[in-house]
CSV table of C-alpha atoms and ligand atoms in Angstrom, one decimal:
chain,number,residue,atom,x,y,z
K,6,MET,CA,16.1,18.6,20.6
K,7,LEU,CA,17.8,19.1,17.8
K,8,HIS,CA,15.2,21.0,15.8
K,9,ALA,CA,12.9,22.1,18.6
K,10,ALA,CA,14.2,25.5,18.4
K,11,ARG,CA,13.7,25.7,14.4
K,12,HIS,CA,10.5,24.6,14.1
K,13,SER,CA,6.8,25.3,15.5
K,14,THR,CA,5.9,21.6,14.4
K,15,TRP,CA,7.7,19.0,12.3
K,16,LEU,CA,7.8,15.4,11.2
K,17,GLU,CA,11.2,13.7,11.9
K,18,ILE,CA,11.1,10.7,9.0
K,19,ASP,CA,13.5,7.8,9.4
K,20,LEU,CA,14.6,7.1,5.8
K,21,GLU,CA,16.6,4.0,7.5
K,22,ALA,CA,13.2,2.8,8.4
K,23,ILE,CA,12.0,3.1,5.0
K,24,ARG,CA,14.7,1.4,3.4
K,25,HIS,CA,14.8,-1.3,5.9
K,26,ASN,CA,11.0,-1.8,5.6
K,27,THR,CA,11.0,-2.2,1.9
K,28,SER,CA,14.0,-4.5,1.7
K,29,ARG,CA,11.9,-6.5,4.5
K,30,LEU,CA,8.7,-6.8,2.4
K,31,ARG,CA,10.7,-7.9,-0.5
K,32,ASP,CA,12.1,-10.6,1.7
K,33,GLU,CA,8.6,-11.7,3.1
K,34,CYS,CA,7.0,-11.8,-0.4
K,35,GLY,CA,9.9,-12.9,-2.8
K,36,THR,CA,8.6,-10.9,-5.5
K,37,GLU,CA,9.6,-7.1,-6.8
K,38,VAL,CA,8.1,-4.1,-4.9
K,39,MET,CA,6.6,-1.0,-6.5
K,40,ALA,CA,7.1,1.6,-3.8
K,41,VAL,CA,4.1,3.5,-3.8
K,42,VAL,CA,4.7,7.3,-2.9
K,43,LYS,CA,1.8,9.0,-3.8
K,44,ALA,CA,0.4,11.9,-2.4
K,45,GLY,CA,4.1,12.8,-1.1
K,46,ALA,CA,4.4,9.3,0.2
K,47,TYR,CA,1.4,9.3,2.2
K,48,GLY,CA,3.2,12.4,3.7
K,49,HIS,CA,6.5,11.2,4.2
K,50,GLY,CA,7.8,13.6,1.2
K,51,GLY,CA,7.8,11.8,-2.0
K,52,ALA,CA,11.2,12.4,-3.5
K,53,MET,CA,13.2,11.4,0.1
K,54,ALA,CA,11.3,8.5,0.7
K,55,ALA,CA,11.2,7.0,-3.1
K,56,ARG,CA,15.1,7.3,-3.0
K,57,ALA,CA,15.0,5.4,0.7
K,58,ALA,CA,13.0,2.9,-1.0
K,59,LEU,CA,14.9,2.4,-4.0
K,60,ARG,CA,18.1,1.7,-1.7
K,61,GLY,CA,15.8,-1.1,0.0
K,62,GLY,CA,15.3,-2.8,-3.4
K,63,ALA,CA,12.1,-1.2,-4.7
K,64,ALA,CA,12.1,-2.0,-8.4
K,65,TRP,CA,9.2,0.1,-9.2
K,66,LEU,CA,7.6,3.5,-8.0
K,67,GLY,CA,3.8,4.3,-8.5
K,68,ALA,CA,2.3,7.6,-8.1
K,69,ALA,CA,-1.2,8.6,-8.3
K,70,ARG,CA,-1.5,11.4,-10.7
K,71,VAL,CA,1.0,12.6,-13.5
K,72,GLU,CA,2.1,15.5,-11.4
K,73,GLU,CA,3.2,13.6,-9.2
K,74,GLY,CA,5.6,11.6,-11.5
K,75,LEU,CA,6.8,15.0,-13.0
K,76,GLU,CA,7.7,16.1,-9.6
K,77,LEU,CA,9.4,13.1,-9.0
K,78,ARG,CA,11.3,13.1,-12.2
K,79,ARG,CA,12.0,17.2,-11.2
K,80,GLN,CA,13.4,15.8,-8.3
K,81,GLY,CA,16.1,13.8,-10.3
K,82,ILE,CA,14.6,10.2,-9.7
K,83,VAL,CA,15.1,7.9,-12.9
K,84,ALA,CA,13.5,4.8,-11.4
K,85,PRO,CA,10.6,3.2,-13.5
K,86,LEU,CA,7.2,4.8,-12.3
K,87,LEU,CA,3.7,4.1,-12.8
K,88,ILE,CA,1.1,6.6,-12.8
K,89,LEU,CA,-1.8,4.4,-11.3
K,90,GLY,CA,-4.6,7.0,-12.1
K,91,PHE,CA,-6.0,8.4,-15.0
K,92,THR,CA,-3.9,10.8,-17.1
K,93,PRO,CA,-5.5,13.3,-19.1
K,94,PRO,CA,-4.8,13.4,-22.9
K,95,GLU,CA,-3.3,17.2,-22.3
K,96,ARG,CA,-0.7,16.0,-20.4
K,97,LEU,CA,0.4,12.5,-22.3
K,98,ALA,CA,3.7,14.6,-24.0
K,99,GLU,CA,4.6,15.6,-20.7
K,100,ALA,CA,4.3,12.2,-19.4
K,101,LEU,CA,6.0,10.5,-22.3
K,102,GLU,CA,8.7,12.5,-22.3
K,103,ALA,CA,9.4,12.0,-18.8
K,104,ARG,CA,9.2,8.4,-19.1
K,105,LEU,CA,6.4,7.9,-16.9
K,106,SER,CA,3.9,4.4,-17.4
K,107,LEU,CA,0.8,4.9,-18.3
K,108,THR,CA,-2.1,2.8,-16.6
K,109,VAL,CA,-5.0,2.5,-19.3
K,110,TRP,CA,-8.0,0.8,-19.8
K,111,ARG,CA,-9.8,1.9,-22.6
K,112,ILE,CA,-9.8,2.1,-26.1
K,113,ASP,CA,-9.8,5.6,-26.4
K,114,HIS,CA,-6.4,5.5,-24.0
K,115,LEU,CA,-4.6,3.3,-26.3
K,116,GLU,CA,-5.5,5.5,-29.1
K,117,ALA,CA,-4.6,8.7,-27.5
K,118,ALA,CA,-1.3,7.4,-25.8
K,119,SER,CA,-0.3,6.0,-29.2
K,120,ALA,CA,-1.0,9.1,-31.0
K,121,ALA,CA,1.1,11.5,-28.5
K,122,ALA,CA,3.9,8.8,-28.9
K,123,SER,CA,3.9,9.2,-32.4
K,124,ALA,CA,3.7,12.5,-32.6
K,125,SER,CA,6.9,12.9,-30.5
K,126,GLY,CA,8.7,9.9,-31.9
K,127,ARG,CA,8.6,8.0,-28.7
K,128,THR,CA,7.1,5.1,-27.1
K,129,ALA,CA,4.3,4.8,-24.4
K,130,ALA,CA,4.9,2.4,-22.1
K,131,VAL,CA,1.5,1.0,-20.3
K,132,HIS,CA,0.0,-1.2,-18.1
K,133,LEU,CA,-3.6,-2.2,-18.7
K,134,LYS,CA,-5.8,-1.9,-15.5
K,135,VAL,CA,-8.6,-4.2,-15.2
K,136,ASP,CA,-11.4,-4.3,-12.9
K,137,THR,CA,-12.0,-7.3,-11.1
K,138,GLY,CA,-14.1,-6.0,-8.6
K,139,MET,CA,-13.3,-2.4,-7.0
K,140,ASN,CA,-15.7,-0.7,-9.3
K,141,ARG,CA,-13.6,2.0,-9.8
K,142,ILE,CA,-11.0,2.4,-12.5
K,143,GLY,CA,-10.4,-0.7,-15.2
K,144,ALA,CA,-11.8,-2.8,-18.3
K,145,PRO,CA,-14.2,-5.1,-17.6
K,146,PRO,CA,-12.1,-8.7,-17.6
K,147,ALA,CA,-13.9,-9.5,-20.7
K,148,GLU,CA,-12.6,-6.8,-22.6
K,149,ALA,CA,-8.7,-7.2,-21.0
K,150,LEU,CA,-7.6,-9.9,-24.1
K,151,ALA,CA,-8.8,-7.3,-26.9
K,152,LEU,CA,-7.0,-4.4,-25.2
K,153,ALA,CA,-3.7,-6.2,-24.8
K,154,SER,CA,-4.3,-7.2,-28.4
K,155,ARG,CA,-4.7,-3.8,-29.6
K,156,ILE,CA,-1.7,-2.8,-27.6
K,157,ARG,CA,0.4,-5.6,-28.9
K,158,HIS,CA,-0.7,-3.9,-32.5
K,159,LEU,CA,0.1,-0.3,-32.3
K,160,PRO,CA,3.2,0.2,-32.9
K,161,ALA,CA,3.9,3.3,-30.6
K,162,LEU,CA,2.7,1.3,-27.5
K,163,VAL,CA,4.8,-1.1,-25.5
K,164,GLY,CA,2.7,-3.7,-23.0
K,165,GLN,CA,4.4,-3.5,-19.7
K,166,GLY,CA,2.2,-4.8,-17.4
K,167,VAL,CA,-1.1,-5.8,-16.3
K,168,TYR,CA,-2.9,-5.4,-13.2
K,169,THR,CA,-5.6,-5.0,-10.4
K,170,HIS,CA,-6.6,-3.9,-7.3
K,171,PHE,CA,-8.6,-5.6,-4.4
K,172,ALA,CA,-11.2,-3.6,-2.6
K,173,ARG,CA,-10.9,-5.8,0.7
K,174,ALA,CA,-7.8,-7.5,1.2
K,175,ASP,CA,-7.5,-6.0,4.6
K,176,GLU,CA,-10.6,-7.4,5.8
K,177,THR,CA,-10.7,-11.2,7.8
K,178,ASP,CA,-13.7,-12.3,5.0
K,179,ARG,CA,-11.1,-13.8,2.7
K,180,THR,CA,-14.2,-14.6,0.0
K,181,PRO,CA,-14.1,-10.9,-1.8
K,182,THR,CA,-10.3,-11.1,-2.2
K,183,GLN,CA,-10.2,-14.9,-3.5
K,184,LYS,CA,-12.8,-14.2,-6.0
K,185,GLN,CA,-11.0,-10.9,-7.4
K,186,GLN,CA,-8.0,-13.2,-7.6
K,187,ALA,CA,-9.9,-16.1,-9.3
K,188,THR,CA,-11.1,-13.3,-12.0
K,189,PHE,CA,-7.7,-12.0,-12.7
K,190,SER,CA,-6.0,-15.4,-13.0
K,191,GLU,CA,-8.6,-16.2,-15.6
K,192,VAL,CA,-7.4,-13.1,-17.3
K,193,VAL,CA,-3.8,-13.4,-17.0
K,194,HIS,CA,-4.4,-17.0,-18.0
K,195,SER,CA,-6.0,-15.8,-21.3
K,196,LEU,CA,-3.2,-13.7,-22.0
K,197,ASP,CA,-0.8,-16.3,-21.5
K,198,ALA,CA,-2.4,-18.5,-23.9
K,199,ALA,CA,-3.0,-15.7,-26.6
K,200,GLY,CA,0.8,-15.0,-26.2
K,201,LEU,CA,0.3,-11.5,-24.6
K,202,ARG,CA,1.3,-11.8,-21.0
K,203,PRO,CA,3.5,-8.9,-20.2
K,204,GLU,CA,6.7,-8.7,-18.2
K,205,TRP,CA,4.8,-7.4,-15.1
K,206,ILE,CA,1.6,-9.0,-13.8
K,207,HIS,CA,0.2,-7.5,-10.4
K,208,ALA,CA,-2.4,-7.2,-8.2
K,209,ALA,CA,-1.8,-6.8,-4.3
K,210,ASN,CA,-1.3,-3.7,-2.1
K,211,THR,CA,0.5,-4.4,1.3
K,212,ALA,CA,-2.7,-6.0,2.6
K,213,GLY,CA,-3.3,-8.4,-0.4
K,214,ALA,CA,0.9,-8.9,-0.4
K,215,LEU,CA,0.9,-10.2,3.1
K,216,ALA,CA,-2.4,-12.1,3.3
K,217,TYR,CA,-2.7,-13.6,0.0
K,218,PRO,CA,0.8,-15.0,-0.8
K,219,GLU,CA,-0.9,-16.5,-4.5
K,220,ALA,CA,-1.4,-12.5,-5.4
K,221,ARG,CA,2.2,-11.7,-5.3
K,222,TRP,CA,2.5,-12.6,-9.4
K,223,ASP,CA,5.8,-10.6,-10.4
K,224,LEU,CA,5.4,-7.7,-8.1
K,225,VAL,CA,3.7,-5.8,-5.2
K,226,ARG,CA,2.2,-2.4,-4.9
K,227,SER,CA,3.1,-1.4,-1.3
K,228,GLY,CA,2.7,2.2,0.3
K,229,VAL,CA,1.6,1.8,4.0
K,230,GLY,CA,3.6,-1.0,4.6
K,231,ILE,CA,7.0,0.7,3.4
K,232,TYR,CA,6.4,3.1,5.8
K,233,GLY,CA,5.9,0.9,8.7
K,234,MET,CA,2.2,1.6,9.1
K,235,HIS,CA,0.1,-1.4,9.8
K,236,PRO,CA,-2.6,-2.1,6.8
K,237,SER,CA,-6.0,-2.8,9.2
K,238,PRO,CA,-6.6,-4.3,12.2
K,239,ALA,CA,-7.3,-7.5,10.5
K,240,VAL,CA,-3.9,-7.5,8.4
K,241,PRO,CA,-1.4,-6.0,11.0
K,242,LEU,CA,2.7,-5.9,9.7
K,243,PRO,CA,4.3,-8.9,10.6
K,244,GLU,CA,7.5,-8.5,13.3
K,245,GLY,CA,10.4,-6.4,11.9
K,246,PHE,CA,8.6,-3.5,10.2
K,247,GLU,CA,9.4,0.1,12.2
K,248,PRO,CA,7.2,3.4,12.0
K,249,ALA,CA,9.1,6.0,9.7
K,250,LEU,CA,7.1,9.2,10.8
K,251,GLN,CA,7.2,11.1,14.2
K,252,TRP,CA,5.3,14.2,14.6
K,253,LYS,CA,6.5,17.1,16.9
K,254,SER,CA,5.9,20.4,18.4
K,255,THR,CA,7.1,21.7,21.5
K,256,LEU,CA,5.4,23.3,24.6
K,257,THR,CA,5.1,27.4,23.7
K,258,GLU,CA,3.5,28.2,27.2
K,259,VAL,CA,2.7,26.5,30.4
K,260,LYS,CA,0.6,28.1,33.2
K,261,THR,CA,-1.3,28.0,36.0
K,262,VAL,CA,-5.1,28.9,35.1
K,263,ALA,CA,-7.2,29.4,37.8
K,264,ALA,CA,-10.3,27.1,38.9
K,265,GLY,CA,-13.3,27.7,36.9
K,266,SER,CA,-11.5,29.6,33.5
K,267,GLY,CA,-12.8,28.7,30.3
K,268,VAL,CA,-10.0,27.7,27.8
K,269,SER,CA,-9.3,28.2,24.1
K,270,TYR,CA,-12.4,29.1,21.8
K,271,GLY,CA,-15.7,28.8,23.2
K,272,HIS,CA,-14.6,28.2,26.3
K,273,ALA,CA,-15.4,24.6,25.8
K,274,TYR,CA,-13.2,23.2,28.6
K,275,VAL,CA,-13.0,24.4,32.0
K,276,THR,CA,-10.7,24.1,34.8
K,277,ARG,CA,-12.1,22.4,37.9
K,278,ARG,CA,-9.4,23.7,40.1
K,279,ASP,CA,-6.1,25.3,39.3
K,280,GLU,CA,-4.4,23.5,36.8
K,281,ARG,CA,-1.3,23.6,35.0
K,282,ILE,CA,-2.3,24.2,31.3
K,283,GLY,CA,0.5,24.1,28.3
K,284,THR,CA,0.3,26.0,24.9
K,285,VAL,CA,1.4,23.5,21.9
K,286,ALA,CA,2.3,25.2,18.2
K,287,VAL,CA,0.3,22.9,16.4
K,288,GLY,CA,-3.2,23.2,15.4
K,289,TYR,CA,-6.0,22.0,12.7
K,290,ALA,CA,-4.0,23.7,9.9
K,291,ASP,CA,-1.4,21.4,10.0
K,292,GLY,CA,-3.6,18.5,10.0
K,293,PHE,CA,-4.6,18.2,14.1
K,294,ARG,CA,-7.9,17.6,13.7
K,295,ARG,CA,-10.3,19.7,15.7
K,296,VAL,CA,-12.1,17.5,17.7
K,297,ASP,CA,-12.6,16.2,21.6
K,298,GLY,CA,-10.2,13.4,22.8
K,299,ASN,CA,-7.0,13.9,21.4
K,300,PHE,CA,-3.6,13.1,23.5
K,301,VAL,CA,0.0,14.0,22.9
K,302,LEU,CA,3.2,12.9,25.1
K,303,VAL,CA,5.0,15.2,27.4
K,304,GLY,CA,7.9,14.3,29.8
K,305,GLY,CA,7.3,11.0,28.4
K,306,LYS,CA,3.5,11.1,29.4
K,307,ARG,CA,0.3,10.7,27.5
K,308,VAL,CA,-1.6,13.7,28.4
K,309,PRO,CA,-4.9,15.6,27.2
K,310,ILE,CA,-5.3,18.3,24.7
K,311,VAL,CA,-8.4,20.1,26.7
K,312,GLY,CA,-10.9,22.7,24.6
K,313,ARG,CA,-11.0,23.4,20.9
K,314,VAL,CA,-8.3,22.9,18.8
K,315,CYS,CA,-7.2,26.2,17.1
K,316,MET,CA,-5.7,26.8,13.7
K,317,ASP,CA,-2.0,27.1,14.9
K,318,GLN,CA,-2.0,26.0,18.3
K,319,CYS,CA,-3.9,23.8,21.0
K,320,LEU,CA,-3.8,23.7,24.9
K,321,VAL,CA,-2.7,20.8,27.0
K,322,GLN,CA,-3.7,19.9,30.5
K,323,LEU,CA,0.0,18.7,32.3
K,324,ASP,CA,-1.6,17.1,35.3
K,325,ALA,CA,0.5,14.1,34.3
K,326,ALA,CA,3.7,16.1,33.6
K,327,PRO,CA,4.3,18.4,36.7
K,328,GLU,CA,7.9,19.0,35.3
K,329,ALA,CA,6.8,20.4,31.8
K,330,ARG,CA,8.2,23.6,31.0
K,331,PRO,CA,8.4,26.1,27.9
K,332,GLY,CA,10.2,24.5,25.1
K,333,ASP,CA,9.6,21.0,26.4
K,334,GLU,CA,9.1,18.8,23.0
K,335,VAL,CA,5.6,17.6,22.5
K,336,VAL,CA,5.4,14.3,20.2
K,337,LEU,CA,1.9,13.9,18.5
K,338,LEU,CA,2.8,10.5,16.9
K,339,GLY,CA,5.8,8.9,17.5
K,340,ALA,CA,7.4,7.3,20.9
K,341,GLN,CA,8.8,9.4,24.1
K,342,GLY,CA,10.1,7.6,27.3
K,343,ASP,CA,8.3,4.4,27.4
K,344,GLU,CA,5.1,5.9,25.7
K,345,ARG,CA,4.1,5.4,22.0
K,346,ILE,CA,1.1,7.0,20.2
K,347,GLY,CA,0.7,5.2,16.5
K,348,ALA,CA,-1.1,6.6,13.9
K,349,GLU,CA,-3.7,3.6,14.0
K,350,GLU,CA,-4.5,5.1,17.8
K,351,VAL,CA,-5.0,8.6,16.5
K,352,ALA,CA,-7.0,7.3,13.5
K,353,ARG,CA,-9.2,5.5,15.9
K,354,ARG,CA,-9.9,8.3,17.6
K,355,TRP,CA,-10.8,10.4,14.9
K,356,GLY,CA,-13.0,7.7,13.5
K,357,THR,CA,-10.8,7.2,10.6
K,358,ILE,CA,-7.7,4.9,8.8
K,359,ASN,CA,-3.9,5.5,9.7
K,360,TYR,CA,-3.4,6.4,5.7
K,361,GLU,CA,-6.0,9.7,6.3
K,362,VAL,CA,-3.8,10.9,9.5
K,363,THR,CA,-0.3,10.7,7.9
K,364,CYS,CA,-1.7,12.1,4.4
K,365,GLY,CA,-3.6,14.7,6.3
K,366,ILE,CA,-0.4,16.1,7.9
K,367,THR,CA,-0.1,19.6,5.8
K,368,GLU,CA,3.0,20.9,3.6
K,369,ARG,CA,3.1,23.9,6.4
K,370,VAL,CA,4.5,21.0,8.7
K,371,ALA,CA,8.7,21.0,8.3
K,372,ARG,CA,10.3,17.6,7.3
K,373,VAL,CA,13.2,16.6,8.7
K,374,TYR,CA,15.1,13.6,7.6
K,375,ARG,CA,17.3,11.3,9.7
L,534,LIG,C1,-2.4,3.4,-2.9
L,534,LIG,C2,-2.3,2.0,-3.5
L,534,LIG,C3,-1.7,1.0,-3.5
L,534,LIG,C4,-0.9,1.3,-2.2
L,534,LIG,O1,-1.9,0.7,-0.9
L,534,LIG,P1,-1.0,0.3,0.4
L,534,LIG,O2,-2.3,-0.3,1.1
L,534,LIG,O3,-0.6,1.6,1.0
L,534,LIG,O4,0.0,-0.7,0.5
L,534,LIG,C5,-1.7,0.0,-4.7
L,534,LIG,N1,-2.0,-0.2,-5.8
L,534,LIG,C6,-3.0,1.2,-5.8
L,534,LIG,C7,-3.5,1.1,-7.2
L,534,LIG,C8,-3.0,2.2,-4.7
L,534,LIG,O5,-3.9,3.1,-5.6
């Protein structure tokens, strides 16, 4: 393999898959797409993923924090970019200079953004967030009209969008999302009636976009879908999306360990006979969790990680891959031969969701782009 000799552990990221998935989602939904590239594009690398999504037709980018938006701008990304979280007043001047669109939901946000914009002779583009049931951030629906009107009347503000966020669009029970959608529709209609409807109305994340066509509005905000990962077991991606990320490492050692020997810290695993044990150059400091029951692929076969995962290394039992030799490729996430380990499978084993699996892969793991 091309990169095996250079890196201990690395991600192979297929930018063409991100481009393709973005375009696929846009066709599926018939609306514009905001590519959500927060948290380093869920581990895929923020700027590289953003460019691929833009090539796939994304009209917008979404970041969680002003720090992320500024970094994307430093990397030369000029596309419309919405900060989905709270922007501290101390960072407003920088955010406006970088032409980041801001999420606002309180009168003090409007006043601070307006003051910062006036002070620098700019305007602040804002999206009003309405809380229809997530109970995280956003204005109460009853306050939306007054806030939208205030945005219209503050000369340094440009009301670019109004949006909400679903708490349970990835579940089988449709009632909670339908309720949020109904509340949000009422808000949009009241804005319409008052002549305050902005250009961009948006509500759905990937699961919402796929399962609730009525919630697609002008724009869908997709993270997990453009990376080719399933929103949930209840809302899988349709045909034609491709996972964009593979996580690999190499065998740095292969040896026969005598029967009855303890392996790795605490000797938590003891060989039952003479066993072929391999060492893999990946550990919990890379984001590979220190839990029992991990599997990886070696020689196209599924093989168990045995003993405790160390900070930088772990050990693998190679009965199923008798030909394995030092230098062989190990796949933690992705395909090898006819076998595949998805982020969804690892998430089940770790008692979490696929999002946390890829977001948890640390900076130390090299990113290699195709
Ligand atoms: C993260 C996020 C998204 C993207 O969600 P996916 O489930 O990855 O599609 C959309 N909207 C908001 C507000 C978010 O924070």
